[in-house]
Each structure stands twice: as structure tokens, then as C-alpha cells.
PDB file of N, CA and C in Angstrom:
ATOM      1  N   UNK N   1       0.971  -1.231   0.029  1.00 74.00           N
ATOM      2  CA  UNK N   1      -0.554   0.030  -0.647  1.00 74.00           C
ATOM      3  C   UNK N   1       0.663   1.204  -0.336  1.00 74.00           C
ATOM      4  N   UNK N   2       0.683   2.051  -0.907  1.00 81.00           N
ATOM      5  CA  UNK N   2       1.263   4.383  -0.768  1.00 81.00           C
ATOM      6  C   UNK N   2       1.120   4.378   0.265  1.00 81.00           C
ATOM      7  N   UNK N   3       1.874   5.229   0.489  1.00 87.00           N
ATOM      8  CA  UNK N   3       1.799   6.823   1.690  1.00 87.00           C
ATOM      9  C   UNK N   3       0.398   7.113   1.064  1.00 87.00           C
ATOM     10  N   UNK N   4      -0.093   7.115  -0.060  1.00 89.00           N
ATOM     11  CA  UNK N   4      -1.563   8.613  -0.137  1.00 89.00           C
ATOM     12  C   UNK N   4      -2.372   7.324   0.172  1.00 89.00           C
ATOM     13  N   UNK N   5      -2.318   5.913  -0.562  1.00 90.00           N
ATOM     14  CA  UNK N   5      -3.507   5.559   0.486  1.00 90.00           C
ATOM     15  C   UNK N   5      -3.765   5.323   1.670  1.00 90.00           C
ATOM     16  N   UNK N   6      -2.342   4.812   2.932  1.00 93.00           N
ATOM     17  CA  UNK N   6      -2.609   4.643   4.003  1.00 93.00           C
ATOM     18  C   UNK N   6      -3.379   6.158   4.023  1.00 93.00           C
ATOM     19  N   UNK N   7      -2.114   7.281   4.233  1.00 93.00           N
ATOM     20  CA  UNK N   7      -2.827   8.749   4.554  1.00 93.00           C
ATOM     21  C   UNK N   7      -4.608   8.301   4.329  1.00 93.00           C
ATOM     22  N   UNK N   8      -5.019   8.508   2.346  1.00 93.00           N
ATOM     23  CA  UNK N   8      -6.607   8.541   2.527  1.00 93.00           C
ATOM     24  C   UNK N   8      -7.110   7.423   3.551  1.00 93.00           C
ATOM     25  N   UNK N   9      -7.432   5.798   4.246  1.00 94.00           N
ATOM     26  CA  UNK N   9      -7.438   4.786   4.696  1.00 94.00           C
ATOM     27  C   UNK N   9      -7.919   5.443   5.927  1.00 94.00           C
ATOM     28  N   UNK N  10      -6.676   6.388   7.373  1.00 95.00           N
ATOM     29  CA  UNK N  10      -6.440   7.249   7.459  1.00 95.00           C
ATOM     30  C   UNK N  10      -7.702   8.154   7.732  1.00 95.00           C
ATOM     31  N   UNK N  11      -7.769   8.701   7.223  1.00 94.00           N
ATOM     32  CA  UNK N  11      -8.533   9.775   6.722  1.00 94.00           C
ATOM     33  C   UNK N  11      -9.843   9.233   7.066  1.00 94.00           C
ATOM     34  N   UNK N  12     -10.241   8.344   6.261  1.00 95.00           N
ATOM     35  CA  UNK N  12     -11.772   7.869   5.874  1.00 95.00           C
ATOM     36  C   UNK N  12     -11.442   7.446   7.431  1.00 95.00           C
ATOM     37  N   UNK N  13     -11.188   5.921   7.890  1.00 95.00           N
ATOM     38  CA  UNK N  13     -10.994   5.863   9.624  1.00 95.00           C
ATOM     39  C   UNK N  13     -11.689   7.563   9.973  1.00 95.00           C
ATOM     40  N   UNK N  14     -10.711   8.570  10.160  1.00 96.00           N
ATOM     41  CA  UNK N  14     -11.602   8.834  11.071  1.00 96.00           C
ATOM     42  C   UNK N  14     -12.421  10.050  11.331  1.00 96.00           C
ATOM     43  N   UNK N  15     -12.830  10.518   9.874  1.00 95.00           N
ATOM     44  CA  UNK N  15     -14.693  10.952   9.104  1.00 95.00           C
ATOM     45  C   UNK N  15     -15.416   9.637  10.270  1.00 95.00           C
ATOM     46  N   UNK N  16     -14.611   8.527  10.776  1.00 95.00           N
ATOM     47  CA  UNK N  16     -15.612   7.919  10.485  1.00 95.00           C
ATOM     48  C   UNK N  16     -16.592   7.628  11.786  1.00 95.00           C
ATOM     49  N   UNK N  17     -15.164   8.093  12.590  1.00 96.00           N
ATOM     50  CA  UNK N  17     -15.848   8.321  14.226  1.00 96.00           C
ATOM     51  C   UNK N  17     -15.740   9.397  14.203  1.00 96.00           C
ATOM     52  N   UNK N  18     -15.745  10.914  13.484  1.00 95.00           N
ATOM     53  CA  UNK N  18     -16.179  12.119  14.176  1.00 95.00           C
ATOM     54  C   UNK N  18     -17.502  12.353  14.334  1.00 95.00           C
ATOM     55  N   UNK N  19     -17.957  11.251  12.231  1.00 95.00           N
ATOM     56  CA  UNK N  19     -20.026  11.170  11.898  1.00 95.00           C
ATOM     57  C   UNK N  19     -20.247  10.793  12.891  1.00 95.00           C
ATOM     58  N   UNK N  20     -19.536   9.638  13.541  1.00 95.00           N
ATOM     59  CA  UNK N  20     -20.408   8.554  14.340  1.00 95.00           C
ATOM     60  C   UNK N  20     -20.590   9.408  15.474  1.00 95.00           C
ATOM     61  N   UNK N  21     -19.687   9.806  16.740  1.00 95.00           N
ATOM     62  CA  UNK N  21     -19.688  11.348  17.129  1.00 95.00           C
ATOM     63  C   UNK N  21     -20.516  12.609  17.096  1.00 95.00           C
ATOM     64  N   UNK N  22     -20.807  13.101  15.737  1.00 95.00           N
ATOM     65  CA  UNK N  22     -21.555  13.988  15.187  1.00 95.00           C
ATOM     66  C   UNK N  22     -22.967  13.585  15.850  1.00 95.00           C
ATOM     67  N   UNK N  23     -23.203  12.033  15.131  1.00 94.00           N
ATOM     68  CA  UNK N  23     -24.324  11.405  14.470  1.00 94.00           C
ATOM     69  C   UNK N  23     -25.462  11.065  16.305  1.00 94.00           C
ATOM     70  N   UNK N  24     -24.559  10.784  17.320  1.00 95.00           N
ATOM     71  CA  UNK N  24     -24.299  10.154  19.158  1.00 95.00           C
ATOM     72  C   UNK N  24     -24.884  12.054  19.254  1.00 95.00           C
ATOM     73  N   UNK N  25     -24.275  12.753  19.277  1.00 95.00           N
ATOM     74  CA  UNK N  25     -24.065  13.872  20.422  1.00 95.00           C
ATOM     75  C   UNK N  25     -26.016  14.849  19.660  1.00 95.00           C
ATOM     76  N   UNK N  26     -25.607  14.955  18.442  1.00 94.00           N
ATOM     77  CA  UNK N  26     -26.598  16.502  17.697  1.00 94.00           C
ATOM     78  C   UNK N  26     -28.170  15.201  16.902  1.00 94.00           C
ATOM     79  N   UNK N  27     -27.724  14.229  16.391  1.00 91.00           N
ATOM     80  CA  UNK N  27     -28.667  13.586  15.935  1.00 91.00           C
ATOM     81  C   UNK N  27     -28.042  13.164  14.201  1.00 91.00           C
ATOM     82  N   UNK N  28     -28.984  12.260  13.349  1.00 88.00           N
ATOM     83  CA  UNK N  28     -28.339  11.559  12.499  1.00 88.00           C
ATOM     84  C   UNK N  28     -28.883  12.933  11.139  1.00 88.00           C
ATOM     85  N   UNK N  29     -27.722  12.533   9.996  1.00 88.00           N
ATOM     86  CA  UNK N  29     -27.450  13.566   9.375  1.00 88.00           C
ATOM     87  C   UNK N  29     -27.091  12.896   7.559  1.00 88.00           C
ATOM     88  N   UNK N  30     -28.450  12.455   6.901  1.00 91.00           N
ATOM     89  CA  UNK N  30     -27.457  11.633   5.853  1.00 91.00           C
ATOM     90  C   UNK N  30     -26.747  12.072   4.984  1.00 91.00           C
ATOM     91  N   UNK N  31     -26.417  13.824   4.830  1.00 93.00           N
ATOM     92  CA  UNK N  31     -25.783  14.357   3.877  1.00 93.00           C
ATOM     93  C   UNK N  31     -23.882  13.291   4.739  1.00 93.00           C
ATOM     94  N   UNK N  32     -24.261  13.688   6.013  1.00 93.00           N
ATOM     95  CA  UNK N  32     -22.991  13.505   6.600  1.00 93.00           C
ATOM     96  C   UNK N  32     -22.657  11.770   6.313  1.00 93.00           C
ATOM     97  N   UNK N  33     -23.011  11.156   6.314  1.00 93.00           N
ATOM     98  CA  UNK N  33     -23.400   9.345   5.703  1.00 93.00           C
ATOM     99  C   UNK N  33     -23.887   9.681   4.346  1.00 93.00           C
ATOM    100  N   UNK N  34     -23.639  10.634   4.331  1.00 95.00           N
ATOM    101  CA  UNK N  34     -23.303  10.323   2.035  1.00 95.00           C
ATOM    102  C   UNK N  34     -22.365  10.687   1.732  1.00 95.00           C
ATOM    103  N   UNK N  35     -21.569  11.491   2.194  1.00 93.00           N
ATOM    104  CA  UNK N  35     -20.446  12.361   1.900  1.00 93.00           C
ATOM    105  C   UNK N  35     -18.942  10.910   2.746  1.00 93.00           C
ATOM    106  N   UNK N  36     -19.438   9.836   3.929  1.00 94.00           N
ATOM    107  CA  UNK N  36     -18.426   8.868   4.448  1.00 94.00           C
ATOM    108  C   UNK N  36     -18.506   8.112   2.974  1.00 94.00           C
ATOM    109  N   UNK N  37     -19.983   8.012   2.746  1.00 95.00           N
ATOM    110  CA  UNK N  37     -19.853   6.692   1.822  1.00 95.00           C
ATOM    111  C   UNK N  37     -18.595   6.773   0.871  1.00 95.00           C
ATOM    112  N   UNK N  38     -19.619   8.120   0.339  1.00 96.00           N
ATOM    113  CA  UNK N  38     -18.978   8.271  -1.225  1.00 96.00           C
ATOM    114  C   UNK N  38     -17.040   9.141  -0.804  1.00 96.00           C
ATOM    115  N   UNK N  39     -16.655   8.811   0.142  1.00 95.00           N
ATOM    116  CA  UNK N  39     -15.217   8.481   0.820  1.00 95.00           C
ATOM    117  C   UNK N  39     -14.950   7.240   1.087  1.00 95.00           C
ATOM    118  N   UNK N  40     -15.122   6.529   1.295  1.00 95.00           N
ATOM    119  CA  UNK N  40     -14.323   5.233   1.246  1.00 95.00           C
ATOM    120  C   UNK N  40     -14.801   4.428   0.402  1.00 95.00           C
ATOM    121  N   UNK N  41     -16.096   4.857  -0.833  1.00 96.00           N
ATOM    122  CA  UNK N  41     -15.846   3.560  -1.561  1.00 96.00           C
ATOM    123  C   UNK N  41     -14.609   4.422  -2.512  1.00 96.00           C
ATOM    124  N   UNK N  42     -14.497   6.159  -2.497  1.00 95.00           N
ATOM    125  CA  UNK N  42     -12.511   6.490  -3.216  1.00 95.00           C
ATOM    126  C   UNK N  42     -12.077   5.860  -2.812  1.00 95.00           C
ATOM    127  N   UNK N  43     -12.408   5.750  -1.321  1.00 94.00           N
ATOM    128  CA  UNK N  43     -10.555   4.755  -0.649  1.00 94.00           C
ATOM    129  C   UNK N  43     -10.300   2.885  -0.427  1.00 94.00           C
ATOM    130  N   UNK N  44     -11.932   2.997  -1.328  1.00 94.00           N
ATOM    131  CA  UNK N  44     -11.304   0.860  -1.660  1.00 94.00           C
ATOM    132  C   UNK N  44     -11.215   1.215  -3.819  1.00 94.00           C
ATOM    133  N   UNK N  45     -11.844   1.958  -4.119  1.00 93.00           N
ATOM    134  CA  UNK N  45     -10.880   2.412  -5.576  1.00 93.00           C
ATOM    135  C   UNK N  45      -9.688   2.696  -5.847  1.00 93.00           C
ATOM    136  N   UNK N  46      -8.869   3.238  -4.863  1.00 92.00           N
ATOM    137  CA  UNK N  46      -7.564   3.740  -4.869  1.00 92.00           C
ATOM    138  C   UNK N  46      -7.114   2.139  -4.132  1.00 92.00           C
ATOM    139  N   UNK N  47      -7.401   1.966  -2.851  1.00 91.00           N
ATOM    140  CA  UNK N  47      -7.010   0.507  -2.624  1.00 91.00           C
ATOM    141  C   UNK N  47      -5.836  -0.640  -3.538  1.00 91.00           C
ATOM    142  N   UNK N  48      -8.340  -0.897  -4.335  1.00 91.00           N
ATOM    143  CA  UNK N  48      -7.918  -1.636  -5.717  1.00 91.00           C
ATOM    144  C   UNK N  48      -6.647  -1.643  -6.374  1.00 91.00           C
ATOM    145  N   UNK N  49      -7.512   0.097  -6.947  1.00 89.00           N
ATOM    146  CA  UNK N  49      -5.515   0.295  -8.114  1.00 89.00           C
ATOM    147  C   UNK N  49      -4.549  -0.016  -7.220  1.00 89.00           C
ATOM    148  N   UNK N  50      -4.102   0.386  -5.932  1.00 85.00           N
ATOM    149  CA  UNK N  50      -2.859   0.427  -6.136  1.00 85.00           C
ATOM    150  C   UNK N  50      -2.521  -0.659  -5.480  1.00 85.00           C
ATOM    151  N   UNK N  51      -3.048  -2.324  -5.216  1.00 83.00           N
ATOM    152  CA  UNK N  51      -3.263  -3.288  -5.791  1.00 83.00           C
ATOM    153  C   UNK N  51      -2.722  -4.062  -7.443  1.00 83.00           C
ATOM    154  N   UNK N  52      -3.706  -3.118  -7.833  1.00 78.00           N
ATOM    155  CA  UNK N  52      -3.243  -3.626  -9.736  1.00 78.00           C
ATOM    156  C   UNK N  52      -1.745  -3.001  -9.603  1.00 78.00           C
ATOM    157  N   UNK N  53      -1.686  -2.296  -9.676  1.00 70.00           N
ATOM    158  CA  UNK N  53      -0.534  -1.911 -10.218  1.00 70.00           C
ATOM    159  C   UNK N  53       0.769  -2.264  -8.782  1.00 70.00           C
ATOM    160  N   UNK N  54       0.529  -3.955  -8.164  1.00 65.00           N
ATOM    161  CA  UNK N  54       1.244  -4.222  -7.751  1.00 65.00           C
ATOM    162  C   UNK N  54       1.528  -5.697  -8.040  1.00 65.00           C
ATOM    163  N   UNK N  55       1.121  -5.978  -9.036  1.00 65.00           N
ATOM    164  CA  UNK N  55       1.105  -7.092  -9.498  1.00 65.00           C
ATOM    165  C   UNK N  55       1.690  -7.140 -10.385  1.00 65.00           C
ATOM    166  N   UNK N  56       2.352  -8.023 -11.261  1.00 60.00           N
ATOM    167  CA  UNK N  56       3.363  -7.610 -12.370  1.00 60.00           C
ATOM    168  C   UNK N  56       3.118  -8.377 -12.977  1.00 60.00           C
ATOM    169  N   UNK N  57       3.574  -8.493 -14.836  1.00 56.00           N
ATOM    170  CA  UNK N  57       3.008  -8.771 -15.590  1.00 56.00           C
ATOM    171  C   UNK N  57       4.531  -9.860 -16.042  1.00 56.00           C
ATOM    172  N   UNK N  58       4.861 -10.902 -16.204  1.00 59.00           N
ATOM    173  CA  UNK N  58       5.996 -11.252 -16.842  1.00 59.00           C
ATOM    174  C   UNK N  58       5.763 -10.675 -17.817  1.00 59.00           C
ATOM    175  N   UNK N  59       7.433 -10.517 -18.976  1.00 60.00           N
ATOM    176  CA  UNK N  59       6.746  -9.935 -20.094  1.00 60.00           C
ATOM    177  C   UNK N  59       7.962 -10.422 -21.114  1.00 60.00           C
ATOM    178  N   UNK N  60       8.253 -10.566 -21.895  1.00 59.00           N
ATOM    179  CA  UNK N  60       9.058 -11.518 -23.195  1.00 59.00           C
ATOM    180  C   UNK N  60       8.762 -12.790 -23.352  1.00 59.00           C
ATOM    181  N   UNK N  61       8.663 -13.503 -24.373  1.00 60.00           N
ATOM    182  CA  UNK N  61       8.605 -15.824 -24.634  1.00 60.00           C
ATOM    183  C   UNK N  61       8.934 -15.253 -23.426  1.00 60.00           C
ATOM    184  N   UNK N  62       7.784 -17.165 -23.025  1.00 60.00           N
ATOM    185  CA  UNK N  62       7.640 -17.996 -22.295  1.00 60.00           C
ATOM    186  C   UNK N  62       9.595 -18.713 -22.841  1.00 60.00           C
ATOM    187  N   UNK N  63       9.783 -19.083 -22.583  1.00 57.00           N
ATOM    188  CA  UNK N  63      10.368 -20.188 -22.227  1.00 57.00           C
ATOM    189  C   UNK N  63       9.935 -22.097 -22.278  1.00 57.00           C
ATOM    190  N   UNK N  64      10.527 -22.068 -23.963  1.00 57.00           N
ATOM    191  CA  UNK N  64      10.394 -23.051 -24.355  1.00 57.00           C
ATOM    192  C   UNK N  64       8.724 -22.950 -25.576  1.00 57.00           C
ATOM    193  N   UNK N  65       8.984 -22.193 -25.577  1.00 56.00           N
ATOM    194  CA  UNK N  65       7.468 -21.211 -26.433  1.00 56.00           C
ATOM    195  C   UNK N  65       8.060 -21.118 -27.311  1.00 56.00           C
ATOM    196  N   UNK N  66       7.340 -20.401 -28.826  1.00 62.00           N
ATOM    197  CA  UNK N  66       7.296 -21.141 -29.931  1.00 62.00           C
ATOM    198  C   UNK N  66       6.918 -19.537 -30.464  1.00 62.00           C
ATOM    199  N   UNK N  67       7.839 -18.884 -31.856  1.00 58.00           N
ATOM    200  CA  UNK N  67       8.778 -18.278 -32.109  1.00 58.00           C
ATOM    201  C   UNK N  67       9.715 -17.877 -32.473  1.00 58.00           C
ATOM    202  N   UNK N  68      10.119 -16.291 -33.047  1.00 63.00           N
ATOM    203  CA  UNK N  68      11.537 -16.619 -34.067  1.00 63.00           C
ATOM    204  C   UNK N  68      11.956 -17.602 -33.768  1.00 63.00           C
ATOM    205  N   UNK N  69      13.044 -18.463 -35.045  1.00 62.00           N
ATOM    206  CA  UNK N  69      13.940 -17.932 -34.341  1.00 62.00           C
ATOM    207  C   UNK N  69      14.958 -18.252 -34.162  1.00 62.00           C
ATOM    208  N   UNK N  70      16.249 -17.485 -33.533  1.00 60.00           N
ATOM    209  CA  UNK N  70      17.581 -16.817 -32.554  1.00 60.00           C
ATOM    210  C   UNK N  70      18.271 -17.608 -34.353  1.00 60.00           C
ATOM    211  N   UNK N  71      19.205 -16.636 -34.009  1.00 63.00           N
ATOM    212  CA  UNK N  71      19.289 -15.752 -35.261  1.00 63.00           C
ATOM    213  C   UNK N  71      20.876 -16.197 -34.742  1.00 63.00           C
TER     214      UNK N  71
END
């Protein structure tokens, strides 16, 4: 996980704690929860993109594969 993805995860968790505290103290706000869901989906997207970058695809001919003959 890259540094920016870790930071986004921390911000998302902190926002969840703050929104929960706000809801307990002052009552629920649909817009706050909607905003948190959007933030969570963006965080999941960053994590998915980050993990997709970590997958390496071998390049070049396969061992024993067919291809042009060496000269």
C-alpha cells in the first residue's frame, strides 16, 4: 500500500469516528453519511488500484514457447 492510500484510509476512519460522534451528540445527518460513503468508495478504489499496480506481468517470450528462431 502506498503512502497516499494509507493516508486516505486514515482520513476515512477518522471521518467515520467523527460522524458517529456527531450522530450520537446531535442526531443523524443523511448528507454526512452520504459523504462518508463516497469517501469510503474512493478509498476502496484507491486501494484496488494500488493493489493492481503491485501485480507484475512477466514480459518477453515464455520459456520453451514458439517464436522466431534465434539468429
